[in-house]
Tab-separated table of C-alpha atoms in Angstrom:
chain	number	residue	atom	x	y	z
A	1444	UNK	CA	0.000	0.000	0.000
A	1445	UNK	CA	1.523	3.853	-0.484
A	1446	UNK	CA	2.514	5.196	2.135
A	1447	UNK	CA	0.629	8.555	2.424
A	1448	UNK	CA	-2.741	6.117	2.210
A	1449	UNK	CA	-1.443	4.289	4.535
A	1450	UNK	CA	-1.206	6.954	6.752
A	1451	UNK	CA	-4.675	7.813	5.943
A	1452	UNK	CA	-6.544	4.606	7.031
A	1453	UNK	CA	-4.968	5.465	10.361
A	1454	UNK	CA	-6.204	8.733	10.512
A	1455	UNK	CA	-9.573	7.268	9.252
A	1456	UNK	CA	-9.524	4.817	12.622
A	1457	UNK	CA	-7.971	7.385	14.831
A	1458	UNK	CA	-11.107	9.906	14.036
A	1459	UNK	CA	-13.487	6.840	14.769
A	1460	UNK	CA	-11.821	6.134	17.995
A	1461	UNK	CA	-11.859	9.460	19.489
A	1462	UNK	CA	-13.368	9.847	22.246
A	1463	UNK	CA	-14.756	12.330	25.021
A	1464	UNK	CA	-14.263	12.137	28.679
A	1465	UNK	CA	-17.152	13.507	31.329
A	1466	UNK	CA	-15.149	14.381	34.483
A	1467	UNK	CA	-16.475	16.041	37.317
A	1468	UNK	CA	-16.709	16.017	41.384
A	1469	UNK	CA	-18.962	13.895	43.359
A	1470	UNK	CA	-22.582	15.090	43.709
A	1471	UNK	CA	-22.610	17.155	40.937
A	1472	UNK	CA	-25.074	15.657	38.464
A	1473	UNK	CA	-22.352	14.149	35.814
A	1474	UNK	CA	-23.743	10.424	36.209
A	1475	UNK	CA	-27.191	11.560	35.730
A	1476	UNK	CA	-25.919	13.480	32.560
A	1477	UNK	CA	-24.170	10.261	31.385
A	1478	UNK	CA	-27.204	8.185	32.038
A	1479	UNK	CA	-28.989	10.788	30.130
A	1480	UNK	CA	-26.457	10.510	27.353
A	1481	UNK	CA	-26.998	6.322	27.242
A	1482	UNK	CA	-30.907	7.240	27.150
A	1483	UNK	CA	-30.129	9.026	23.748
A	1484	UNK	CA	-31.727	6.563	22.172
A	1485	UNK	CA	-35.056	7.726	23.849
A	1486	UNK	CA	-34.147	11.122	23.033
A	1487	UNK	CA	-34.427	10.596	19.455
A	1488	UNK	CA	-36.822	7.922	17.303
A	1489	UNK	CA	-33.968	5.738	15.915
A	1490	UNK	CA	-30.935	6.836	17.426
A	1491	UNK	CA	-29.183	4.126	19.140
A	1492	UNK	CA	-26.788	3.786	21.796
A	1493	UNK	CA	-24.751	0.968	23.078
A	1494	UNK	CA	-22.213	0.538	25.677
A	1495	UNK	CA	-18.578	-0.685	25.304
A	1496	UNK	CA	-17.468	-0.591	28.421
A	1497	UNK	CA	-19.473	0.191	31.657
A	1498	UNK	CA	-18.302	3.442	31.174
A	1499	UNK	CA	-17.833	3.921	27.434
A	1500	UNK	CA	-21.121	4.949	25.335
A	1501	UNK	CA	-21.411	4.811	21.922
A	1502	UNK	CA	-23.927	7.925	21.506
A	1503	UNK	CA	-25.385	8.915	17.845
A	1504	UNK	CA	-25.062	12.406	16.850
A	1505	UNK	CA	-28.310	14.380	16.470
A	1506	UNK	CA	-28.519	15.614	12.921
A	1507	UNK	CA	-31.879	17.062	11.822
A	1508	UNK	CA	-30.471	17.499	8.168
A	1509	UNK	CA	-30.803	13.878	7.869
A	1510	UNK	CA	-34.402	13.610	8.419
A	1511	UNK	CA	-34.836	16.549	6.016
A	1512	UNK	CA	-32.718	14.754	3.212
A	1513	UNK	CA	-34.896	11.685	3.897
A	1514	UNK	CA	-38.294	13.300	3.467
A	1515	UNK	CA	-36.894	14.048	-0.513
A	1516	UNK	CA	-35.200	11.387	-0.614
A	1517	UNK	CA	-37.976	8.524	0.725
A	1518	UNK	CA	-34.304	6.211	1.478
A	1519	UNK	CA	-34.406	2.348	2.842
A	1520	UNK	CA	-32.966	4.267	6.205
A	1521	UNK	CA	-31.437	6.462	8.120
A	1522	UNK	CA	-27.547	5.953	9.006
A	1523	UNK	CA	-26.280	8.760	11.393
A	1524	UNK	CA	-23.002	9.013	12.944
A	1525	UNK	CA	-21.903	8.681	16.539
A	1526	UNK	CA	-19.294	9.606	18.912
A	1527	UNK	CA	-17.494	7.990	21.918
A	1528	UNK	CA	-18.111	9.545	25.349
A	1529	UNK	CA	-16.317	7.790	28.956
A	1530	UNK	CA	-17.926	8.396	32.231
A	1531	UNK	CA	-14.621	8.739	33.808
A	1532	UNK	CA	-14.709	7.804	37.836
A	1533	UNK	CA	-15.055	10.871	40.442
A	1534	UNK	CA	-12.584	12.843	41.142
A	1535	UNK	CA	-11.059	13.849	44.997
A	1536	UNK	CA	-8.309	16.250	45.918
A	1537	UNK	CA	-5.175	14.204	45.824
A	1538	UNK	CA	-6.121	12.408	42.726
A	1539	UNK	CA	-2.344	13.452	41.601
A	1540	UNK	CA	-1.169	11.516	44.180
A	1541	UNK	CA	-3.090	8.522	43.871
A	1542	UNK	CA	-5.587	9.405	46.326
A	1543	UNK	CA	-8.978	7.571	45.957
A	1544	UNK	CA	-9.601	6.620	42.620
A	1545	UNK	CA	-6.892	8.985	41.524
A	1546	UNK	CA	-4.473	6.780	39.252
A	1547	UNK	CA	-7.314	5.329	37.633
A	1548	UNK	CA	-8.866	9.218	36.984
A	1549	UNK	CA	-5.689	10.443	35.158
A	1550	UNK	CA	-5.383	7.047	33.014
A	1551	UNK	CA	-8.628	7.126	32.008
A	1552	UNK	CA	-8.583	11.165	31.336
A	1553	UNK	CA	-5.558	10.498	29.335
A	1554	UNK	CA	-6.916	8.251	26.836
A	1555	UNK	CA	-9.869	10.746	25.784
A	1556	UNK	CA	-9.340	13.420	22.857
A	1557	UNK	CA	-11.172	16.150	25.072
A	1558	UNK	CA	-13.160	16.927	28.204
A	1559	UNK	CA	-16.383	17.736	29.514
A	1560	UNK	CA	-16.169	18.917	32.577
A	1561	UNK	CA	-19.467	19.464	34.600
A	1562	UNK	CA	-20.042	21.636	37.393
A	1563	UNK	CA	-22.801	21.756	40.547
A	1564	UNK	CA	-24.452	25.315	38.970
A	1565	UNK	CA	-27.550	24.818	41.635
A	1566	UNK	CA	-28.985	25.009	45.037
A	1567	UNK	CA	-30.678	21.890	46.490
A	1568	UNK	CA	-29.829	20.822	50.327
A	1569	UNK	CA	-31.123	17.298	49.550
A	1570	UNK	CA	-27.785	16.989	47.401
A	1571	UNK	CA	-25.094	17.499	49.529
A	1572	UNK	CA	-21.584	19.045	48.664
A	1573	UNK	CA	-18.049	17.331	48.982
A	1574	UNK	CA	-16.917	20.500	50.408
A	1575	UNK	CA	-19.488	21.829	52.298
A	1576	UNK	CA	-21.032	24.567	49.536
A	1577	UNK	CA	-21.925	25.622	45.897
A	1578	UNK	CA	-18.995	27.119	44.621
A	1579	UNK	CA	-18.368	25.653	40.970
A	1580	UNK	CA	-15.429	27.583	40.093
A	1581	UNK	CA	-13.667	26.295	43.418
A	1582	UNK	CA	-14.685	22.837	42.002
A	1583	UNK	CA	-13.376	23.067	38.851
A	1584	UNK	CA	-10.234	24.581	40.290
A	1585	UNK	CA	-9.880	21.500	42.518
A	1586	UNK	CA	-9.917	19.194	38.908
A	1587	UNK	CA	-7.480	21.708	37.393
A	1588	UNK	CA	-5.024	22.018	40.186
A	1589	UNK	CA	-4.960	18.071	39.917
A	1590	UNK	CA	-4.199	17.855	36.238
A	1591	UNK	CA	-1.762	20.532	36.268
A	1592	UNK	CA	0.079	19.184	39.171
A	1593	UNK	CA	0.236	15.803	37.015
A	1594	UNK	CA	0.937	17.685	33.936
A	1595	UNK	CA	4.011	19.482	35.875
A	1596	UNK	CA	5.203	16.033	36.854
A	1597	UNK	CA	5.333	14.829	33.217
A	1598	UNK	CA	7.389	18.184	32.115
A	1599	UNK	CA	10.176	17.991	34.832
A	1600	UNK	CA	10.696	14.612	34.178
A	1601	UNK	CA	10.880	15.871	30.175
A	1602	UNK	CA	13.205	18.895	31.285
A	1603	UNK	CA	15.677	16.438	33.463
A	1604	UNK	CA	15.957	13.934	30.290
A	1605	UNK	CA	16.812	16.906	27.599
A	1606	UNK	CA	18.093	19.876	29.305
A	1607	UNK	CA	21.914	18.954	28.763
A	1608	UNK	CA	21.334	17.989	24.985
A	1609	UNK	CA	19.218	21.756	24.688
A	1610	UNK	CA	22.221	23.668	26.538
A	1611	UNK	CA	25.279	22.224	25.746
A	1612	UNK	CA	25.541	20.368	22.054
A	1613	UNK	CA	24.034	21.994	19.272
A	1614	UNK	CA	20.948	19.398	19.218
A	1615	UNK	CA	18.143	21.806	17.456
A	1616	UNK	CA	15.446	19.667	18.351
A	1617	UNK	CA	16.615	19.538	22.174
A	1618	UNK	CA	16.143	22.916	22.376
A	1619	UNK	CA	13.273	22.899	20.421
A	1620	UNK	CA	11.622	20.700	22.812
A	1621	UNK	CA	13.242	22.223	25.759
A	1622	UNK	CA	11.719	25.645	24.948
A	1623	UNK	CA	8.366	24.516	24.408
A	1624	UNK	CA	8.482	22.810	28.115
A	1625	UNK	CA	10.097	25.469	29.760
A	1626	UNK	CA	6.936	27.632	28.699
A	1627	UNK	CA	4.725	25.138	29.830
A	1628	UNK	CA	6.542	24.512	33.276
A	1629	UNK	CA	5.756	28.500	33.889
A	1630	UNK	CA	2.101	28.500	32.828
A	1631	UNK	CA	1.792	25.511	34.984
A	1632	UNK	CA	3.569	26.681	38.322
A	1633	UNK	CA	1.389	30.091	37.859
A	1634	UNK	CA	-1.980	27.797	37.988
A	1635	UNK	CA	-2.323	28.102	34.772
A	1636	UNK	CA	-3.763	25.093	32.108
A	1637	UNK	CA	-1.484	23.907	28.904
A	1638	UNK	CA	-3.784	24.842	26.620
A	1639	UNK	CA	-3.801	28.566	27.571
A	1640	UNK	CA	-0.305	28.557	25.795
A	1641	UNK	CA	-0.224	29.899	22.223
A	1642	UNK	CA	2.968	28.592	20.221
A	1643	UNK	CA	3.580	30.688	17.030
A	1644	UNK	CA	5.958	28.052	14.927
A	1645	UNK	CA	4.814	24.870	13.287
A	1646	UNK	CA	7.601	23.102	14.701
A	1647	UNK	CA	6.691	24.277	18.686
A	1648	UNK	CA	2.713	22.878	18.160
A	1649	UNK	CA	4.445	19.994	16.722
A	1650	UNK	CA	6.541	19.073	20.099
A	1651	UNK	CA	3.278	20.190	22.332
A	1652	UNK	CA	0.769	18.138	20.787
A	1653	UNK	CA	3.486	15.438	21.082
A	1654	UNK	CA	3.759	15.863	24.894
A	1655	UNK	CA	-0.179	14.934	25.285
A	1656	UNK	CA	-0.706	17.019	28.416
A	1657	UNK	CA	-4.100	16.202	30.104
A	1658	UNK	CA	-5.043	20.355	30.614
A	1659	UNK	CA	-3.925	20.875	26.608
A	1660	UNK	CA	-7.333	18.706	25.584
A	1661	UNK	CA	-9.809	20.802	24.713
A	1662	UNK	CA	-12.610	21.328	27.447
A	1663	UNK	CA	-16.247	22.064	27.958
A	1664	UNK	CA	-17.460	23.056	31.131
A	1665	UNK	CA	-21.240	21.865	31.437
A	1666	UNK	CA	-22.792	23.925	33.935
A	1667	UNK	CA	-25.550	21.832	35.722
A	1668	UNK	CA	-28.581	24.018	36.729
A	1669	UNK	CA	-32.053	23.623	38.413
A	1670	UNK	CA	-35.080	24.265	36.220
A	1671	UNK	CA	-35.898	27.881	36.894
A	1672	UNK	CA	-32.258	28.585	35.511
A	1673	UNK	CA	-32.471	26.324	32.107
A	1674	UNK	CA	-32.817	28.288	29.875
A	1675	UNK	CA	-30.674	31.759	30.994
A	1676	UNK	CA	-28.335	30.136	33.532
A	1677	UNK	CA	-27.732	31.710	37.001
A	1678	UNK	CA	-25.323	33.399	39.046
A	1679	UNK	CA	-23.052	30.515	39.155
A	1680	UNK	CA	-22.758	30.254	35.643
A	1681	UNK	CA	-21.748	33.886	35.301
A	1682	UNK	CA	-19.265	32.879	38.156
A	1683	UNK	CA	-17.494	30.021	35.748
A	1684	UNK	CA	-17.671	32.255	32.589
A	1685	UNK	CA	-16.126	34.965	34.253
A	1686	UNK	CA	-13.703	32.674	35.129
A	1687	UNK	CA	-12.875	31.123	31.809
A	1688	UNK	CA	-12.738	33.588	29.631
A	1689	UNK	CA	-9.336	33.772	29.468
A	1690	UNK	CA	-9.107	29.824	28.598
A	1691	UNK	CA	-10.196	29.744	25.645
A	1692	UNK	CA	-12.698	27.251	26.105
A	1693	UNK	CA	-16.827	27.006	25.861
A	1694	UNK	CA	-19.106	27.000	27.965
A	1695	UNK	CA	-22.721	25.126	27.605
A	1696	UNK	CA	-25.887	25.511	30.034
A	1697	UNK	CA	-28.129	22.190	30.934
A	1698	UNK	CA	-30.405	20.974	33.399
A	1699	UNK	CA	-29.620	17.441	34.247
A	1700	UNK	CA	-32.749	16.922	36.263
A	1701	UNK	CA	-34.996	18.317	33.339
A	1702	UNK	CA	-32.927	15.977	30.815
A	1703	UNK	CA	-33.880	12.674	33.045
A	1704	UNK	CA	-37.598	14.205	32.997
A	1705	UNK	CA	-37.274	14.402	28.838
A	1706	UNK	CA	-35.558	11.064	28.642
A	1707	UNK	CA	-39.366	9.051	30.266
A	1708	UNK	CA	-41.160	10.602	26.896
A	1709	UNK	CA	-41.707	8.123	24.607
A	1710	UNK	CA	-42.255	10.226	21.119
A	1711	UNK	CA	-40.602	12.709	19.891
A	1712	UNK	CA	-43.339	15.092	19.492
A	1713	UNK	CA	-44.268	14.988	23.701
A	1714	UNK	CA	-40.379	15.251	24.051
A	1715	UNK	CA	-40.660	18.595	21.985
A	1716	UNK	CA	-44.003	19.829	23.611
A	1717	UNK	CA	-42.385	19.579	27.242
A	1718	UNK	CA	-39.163	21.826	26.150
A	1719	UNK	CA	-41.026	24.591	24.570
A	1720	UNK	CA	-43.414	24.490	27.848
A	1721	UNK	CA	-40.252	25.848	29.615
A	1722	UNK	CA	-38.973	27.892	26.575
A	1723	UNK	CA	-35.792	25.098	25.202
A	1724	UNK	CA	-35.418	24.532	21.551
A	1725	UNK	CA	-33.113	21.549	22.048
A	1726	UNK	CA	-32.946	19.096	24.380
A	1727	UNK	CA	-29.344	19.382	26.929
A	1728	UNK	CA	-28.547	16.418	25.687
A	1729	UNK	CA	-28.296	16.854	21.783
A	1730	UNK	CA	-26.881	20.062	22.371
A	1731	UNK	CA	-23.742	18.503	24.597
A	1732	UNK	CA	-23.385	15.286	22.036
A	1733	UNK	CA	-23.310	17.858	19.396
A	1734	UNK	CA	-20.699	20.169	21.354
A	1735	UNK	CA	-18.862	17.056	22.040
A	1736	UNK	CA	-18.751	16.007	17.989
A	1737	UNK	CA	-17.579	19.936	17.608
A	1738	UNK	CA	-14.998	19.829	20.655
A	1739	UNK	CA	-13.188	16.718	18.763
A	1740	UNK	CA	-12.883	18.889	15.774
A	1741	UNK	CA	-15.597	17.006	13.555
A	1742	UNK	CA	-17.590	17.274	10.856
A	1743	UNK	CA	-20.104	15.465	9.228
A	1744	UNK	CA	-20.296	14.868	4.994
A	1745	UNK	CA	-23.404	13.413	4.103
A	1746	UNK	CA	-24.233	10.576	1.303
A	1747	UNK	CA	-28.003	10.680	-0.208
A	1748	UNK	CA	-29.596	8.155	-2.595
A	1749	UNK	CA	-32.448	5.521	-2.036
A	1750	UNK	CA	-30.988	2.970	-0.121
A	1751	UNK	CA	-29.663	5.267	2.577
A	1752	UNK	CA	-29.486	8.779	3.729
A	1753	UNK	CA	-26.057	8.366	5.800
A	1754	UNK	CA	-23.442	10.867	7.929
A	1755	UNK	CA	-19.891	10.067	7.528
A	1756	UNK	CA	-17.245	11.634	10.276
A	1757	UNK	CA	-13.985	13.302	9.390
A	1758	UNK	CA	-11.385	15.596	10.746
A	1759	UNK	CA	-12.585	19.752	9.955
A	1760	UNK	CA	-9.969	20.767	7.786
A	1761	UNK	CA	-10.031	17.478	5.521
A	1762	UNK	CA	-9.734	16.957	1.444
A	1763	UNK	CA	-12.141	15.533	-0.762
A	1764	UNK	CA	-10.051	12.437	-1.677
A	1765	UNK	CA	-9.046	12.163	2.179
A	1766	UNK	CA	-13.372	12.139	2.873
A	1767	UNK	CA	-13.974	9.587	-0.006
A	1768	UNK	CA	-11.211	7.256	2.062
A	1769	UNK	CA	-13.677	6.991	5.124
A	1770	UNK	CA	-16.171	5.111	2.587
A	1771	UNK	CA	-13.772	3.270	1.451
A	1772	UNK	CA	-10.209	2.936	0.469
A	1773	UNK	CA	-10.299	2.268	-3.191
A	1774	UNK	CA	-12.271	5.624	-3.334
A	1775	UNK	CA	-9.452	7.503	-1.950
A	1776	UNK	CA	-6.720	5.477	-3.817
A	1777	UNK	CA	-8.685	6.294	-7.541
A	1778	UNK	CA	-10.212	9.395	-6.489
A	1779	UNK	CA	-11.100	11.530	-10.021
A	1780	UNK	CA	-13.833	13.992	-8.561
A	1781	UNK	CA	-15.768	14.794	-5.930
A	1782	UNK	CA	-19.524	15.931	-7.055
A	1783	UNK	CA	-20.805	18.336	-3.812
A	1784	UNK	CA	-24.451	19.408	-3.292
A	1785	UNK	CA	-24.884	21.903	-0.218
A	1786	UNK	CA	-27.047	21.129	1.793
A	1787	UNK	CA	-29.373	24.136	1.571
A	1788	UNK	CA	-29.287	23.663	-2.550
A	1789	UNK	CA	-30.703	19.922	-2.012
A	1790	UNK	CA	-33.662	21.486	0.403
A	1791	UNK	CA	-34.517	24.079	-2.177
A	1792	UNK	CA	-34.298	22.164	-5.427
A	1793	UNK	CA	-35.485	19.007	-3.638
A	1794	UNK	CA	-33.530	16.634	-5.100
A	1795	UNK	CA	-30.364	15.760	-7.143
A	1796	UNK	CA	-31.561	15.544	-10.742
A	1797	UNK	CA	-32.885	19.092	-10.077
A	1798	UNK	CA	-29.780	20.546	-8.587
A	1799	UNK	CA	-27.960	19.790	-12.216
A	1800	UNK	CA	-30.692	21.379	-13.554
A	1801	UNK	CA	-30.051	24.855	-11.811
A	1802	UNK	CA	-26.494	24.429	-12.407
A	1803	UNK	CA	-25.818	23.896	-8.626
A	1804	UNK	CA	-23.864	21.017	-8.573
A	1805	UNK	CA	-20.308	21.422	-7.746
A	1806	UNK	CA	-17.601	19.741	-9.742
A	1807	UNK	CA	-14.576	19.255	-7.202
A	1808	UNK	CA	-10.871	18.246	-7.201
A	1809	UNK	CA	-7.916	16.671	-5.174
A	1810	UNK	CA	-7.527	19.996	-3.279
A	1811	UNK	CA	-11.610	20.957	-2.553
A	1812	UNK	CA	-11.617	21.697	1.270
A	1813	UNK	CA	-15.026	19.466	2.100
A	1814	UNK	CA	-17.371	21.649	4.647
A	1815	UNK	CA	-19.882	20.329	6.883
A	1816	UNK	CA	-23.304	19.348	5.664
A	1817	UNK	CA	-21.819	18.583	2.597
A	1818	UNK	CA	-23.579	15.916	-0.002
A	1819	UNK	CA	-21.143	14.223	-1.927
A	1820	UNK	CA	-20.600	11.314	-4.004
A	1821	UNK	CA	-17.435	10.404	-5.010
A	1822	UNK	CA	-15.913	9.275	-9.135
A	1823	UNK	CA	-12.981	7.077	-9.035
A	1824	UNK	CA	-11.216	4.787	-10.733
A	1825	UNK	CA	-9.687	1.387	-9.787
């Protein structure tokens, strides 16, 4: 096989593998959430879910402009893609050190491509507190001053093993790498996470996504309200996004309780009913699976004809021939065009023979940048 496709069809199983961890504190509603999460397949008609692992669910992605595509379409079904998310064990003070389940925590944290970190956002004195009272942004402090202090572990030992190559021989890449930890080792010590670092060079991002720190993986905090505060959040919330604004990370608003309440409808229509009683659009959960899909840095290309209407996953950022290679790798290796419908074209035309017709149907390249919500199908030659 070449070596660049190679490459390729382990990208292709690296995207399908990634996966996001939930992390939070005791008490603070992220089992509910995840139990929500494993009901998604109550949340939507015929969304599935299944579990790998006790922890590990295999959650579809909510995508409304499949069920659009299928009303012109009329296909055999519906295929929609999915995305990994671990329930990762509580978290105590100490966890750096091994305390409670602490070495378990940080393995499990480190296998995940990015974080959701939920917070306690609400007053209720039948749930009691690890520490006594409602103070989210002291609770996610206590999570971040426990992956930094691991993260700083994992540098010094770094620093020890290249700091003599870096200052005495003329090793570029020593002091390369020794630059890029030295910057982290600051940021760190000042309480600071890894990913509110900015490096400017190709070669620096190179070395720091190499070092896989747990705080560089992108996070969401999910801030866990009671009802009244659903839809506009609360005091707390404007606690953590005062707090994180300088992290560059997001921030998303959902009542857990309200979630388990949506999860006993059984159609879709009562599910829909109940949020616009208390003024939601969308269901917590589909908008967290589809911040997680987002957080991971996916996107979704879409194939329609009569057998199926189906969602593909691939890295933002990817190539038409690199796309055609999740279908399959002969499309990739003989790739000749790409033929692209957007998606708004299909809605208004109603269906491919008619989007020739206006002259809307894109004839792409080896270099066409795909974007998501893009219909494609693929010419090649083998």
């Amino acid at each position: 096989m070449h070596p660049e496709l190679h490459r390729h069809n382990k990208e292709i199983q690296d995207i399908m593998s990634l996966q996001c961890g939930i992390v939070g504190l005791p008490n603070v509603g992220k089992s509910t959430l995840f139990n929500c999460l494993s009901n998604a397949k109550a949340q939507a008609a015929n969304f599935p879910f299944c579990t790998i692992e006790p922890n590990v669910g295999v959650i579809t992605v909510p995508d409304e402009r499949l069920n659009k595509l299928a009303e012109l379409v009329h296909p055999g079904r519906i295929v929609p893609t999915t995305v990994e998310i671990v329930d990762i064990a509580g978290l105590v003070k100490g966890a750096s050190k091994g305390e409670g389940l602490g070495n378990k925590f940080l393995a499990n944290i480190r296998e995940t491509d990015a974080i959701l970190h939920v917070l306690r956002c609400f007053d209720d004195d039948n749930v009691t507190h690890v520490d006594g009272s409602v103070d989210p942004v002291r609770d996610k402090e206590i999570i971040d001053t426990e992956l930094q202090l691991k993260d700083l572990e994992t540098i010094e030992s770094r620093i020890q093993k290249v700091q003599k190559q870096a200052q005495t021989g003329g090793d570029k890449q020593a002091k390369l790498t020794y630059d890029v930890l030295v910057k982290y080792k600051e940021a760190l010590e000042q309480g600071k996470s890894a990913r509110t670092v900015q490096f400017e060079s190709k070669d620096e991002q190179r070395v720091a996504k190499e070092l896989f720190l747990l705080t560089s993986k992108p996070v969401l905090y999910v801030c866990n309200v009671d009802e009244a505060s659903a839809v506009s959040g609360n005091k707390y919330v404007e606690q953590v996004r005062e707090a994180i604004k300088e992290e560059g990370a997001d921030l998303l608003i959902v009542a857990a309780k309200i979630e388990s309440e949506i999860a006993e409808f059984e159609t879709y229509d009562e599910r829909q009913m109940f949020l616009s009683e208390i003024g939601l659009e969308e269901s917590g959960v589909n908008r967290l699976i589809k911040a997680a899909y987002k957080l991971l840095n996916l996107e979704t290309f879409i194939t329609a004809g009569e057998m199926e209407v189906k969602a593909w996953t691939y890295q933002k950022g990817w190539k038409a021939p690199q796309c055609a290679g999740v279908i399959h790798t002969d499309f990739e290796k003989g790739f000749i065009r790409a033929e692209v419908i957007k998606y708004e074209d299909y809605l208004k035309y109603g269906s491919e023979a008619a989007v020739r017709e206006a002259g809307k149907l894109g004839v792409e390249g080896k270099e066409y940048v795909v974007q998501d919500g893009d219909i494609m199908h693929f010419r090649f030659n083998v």
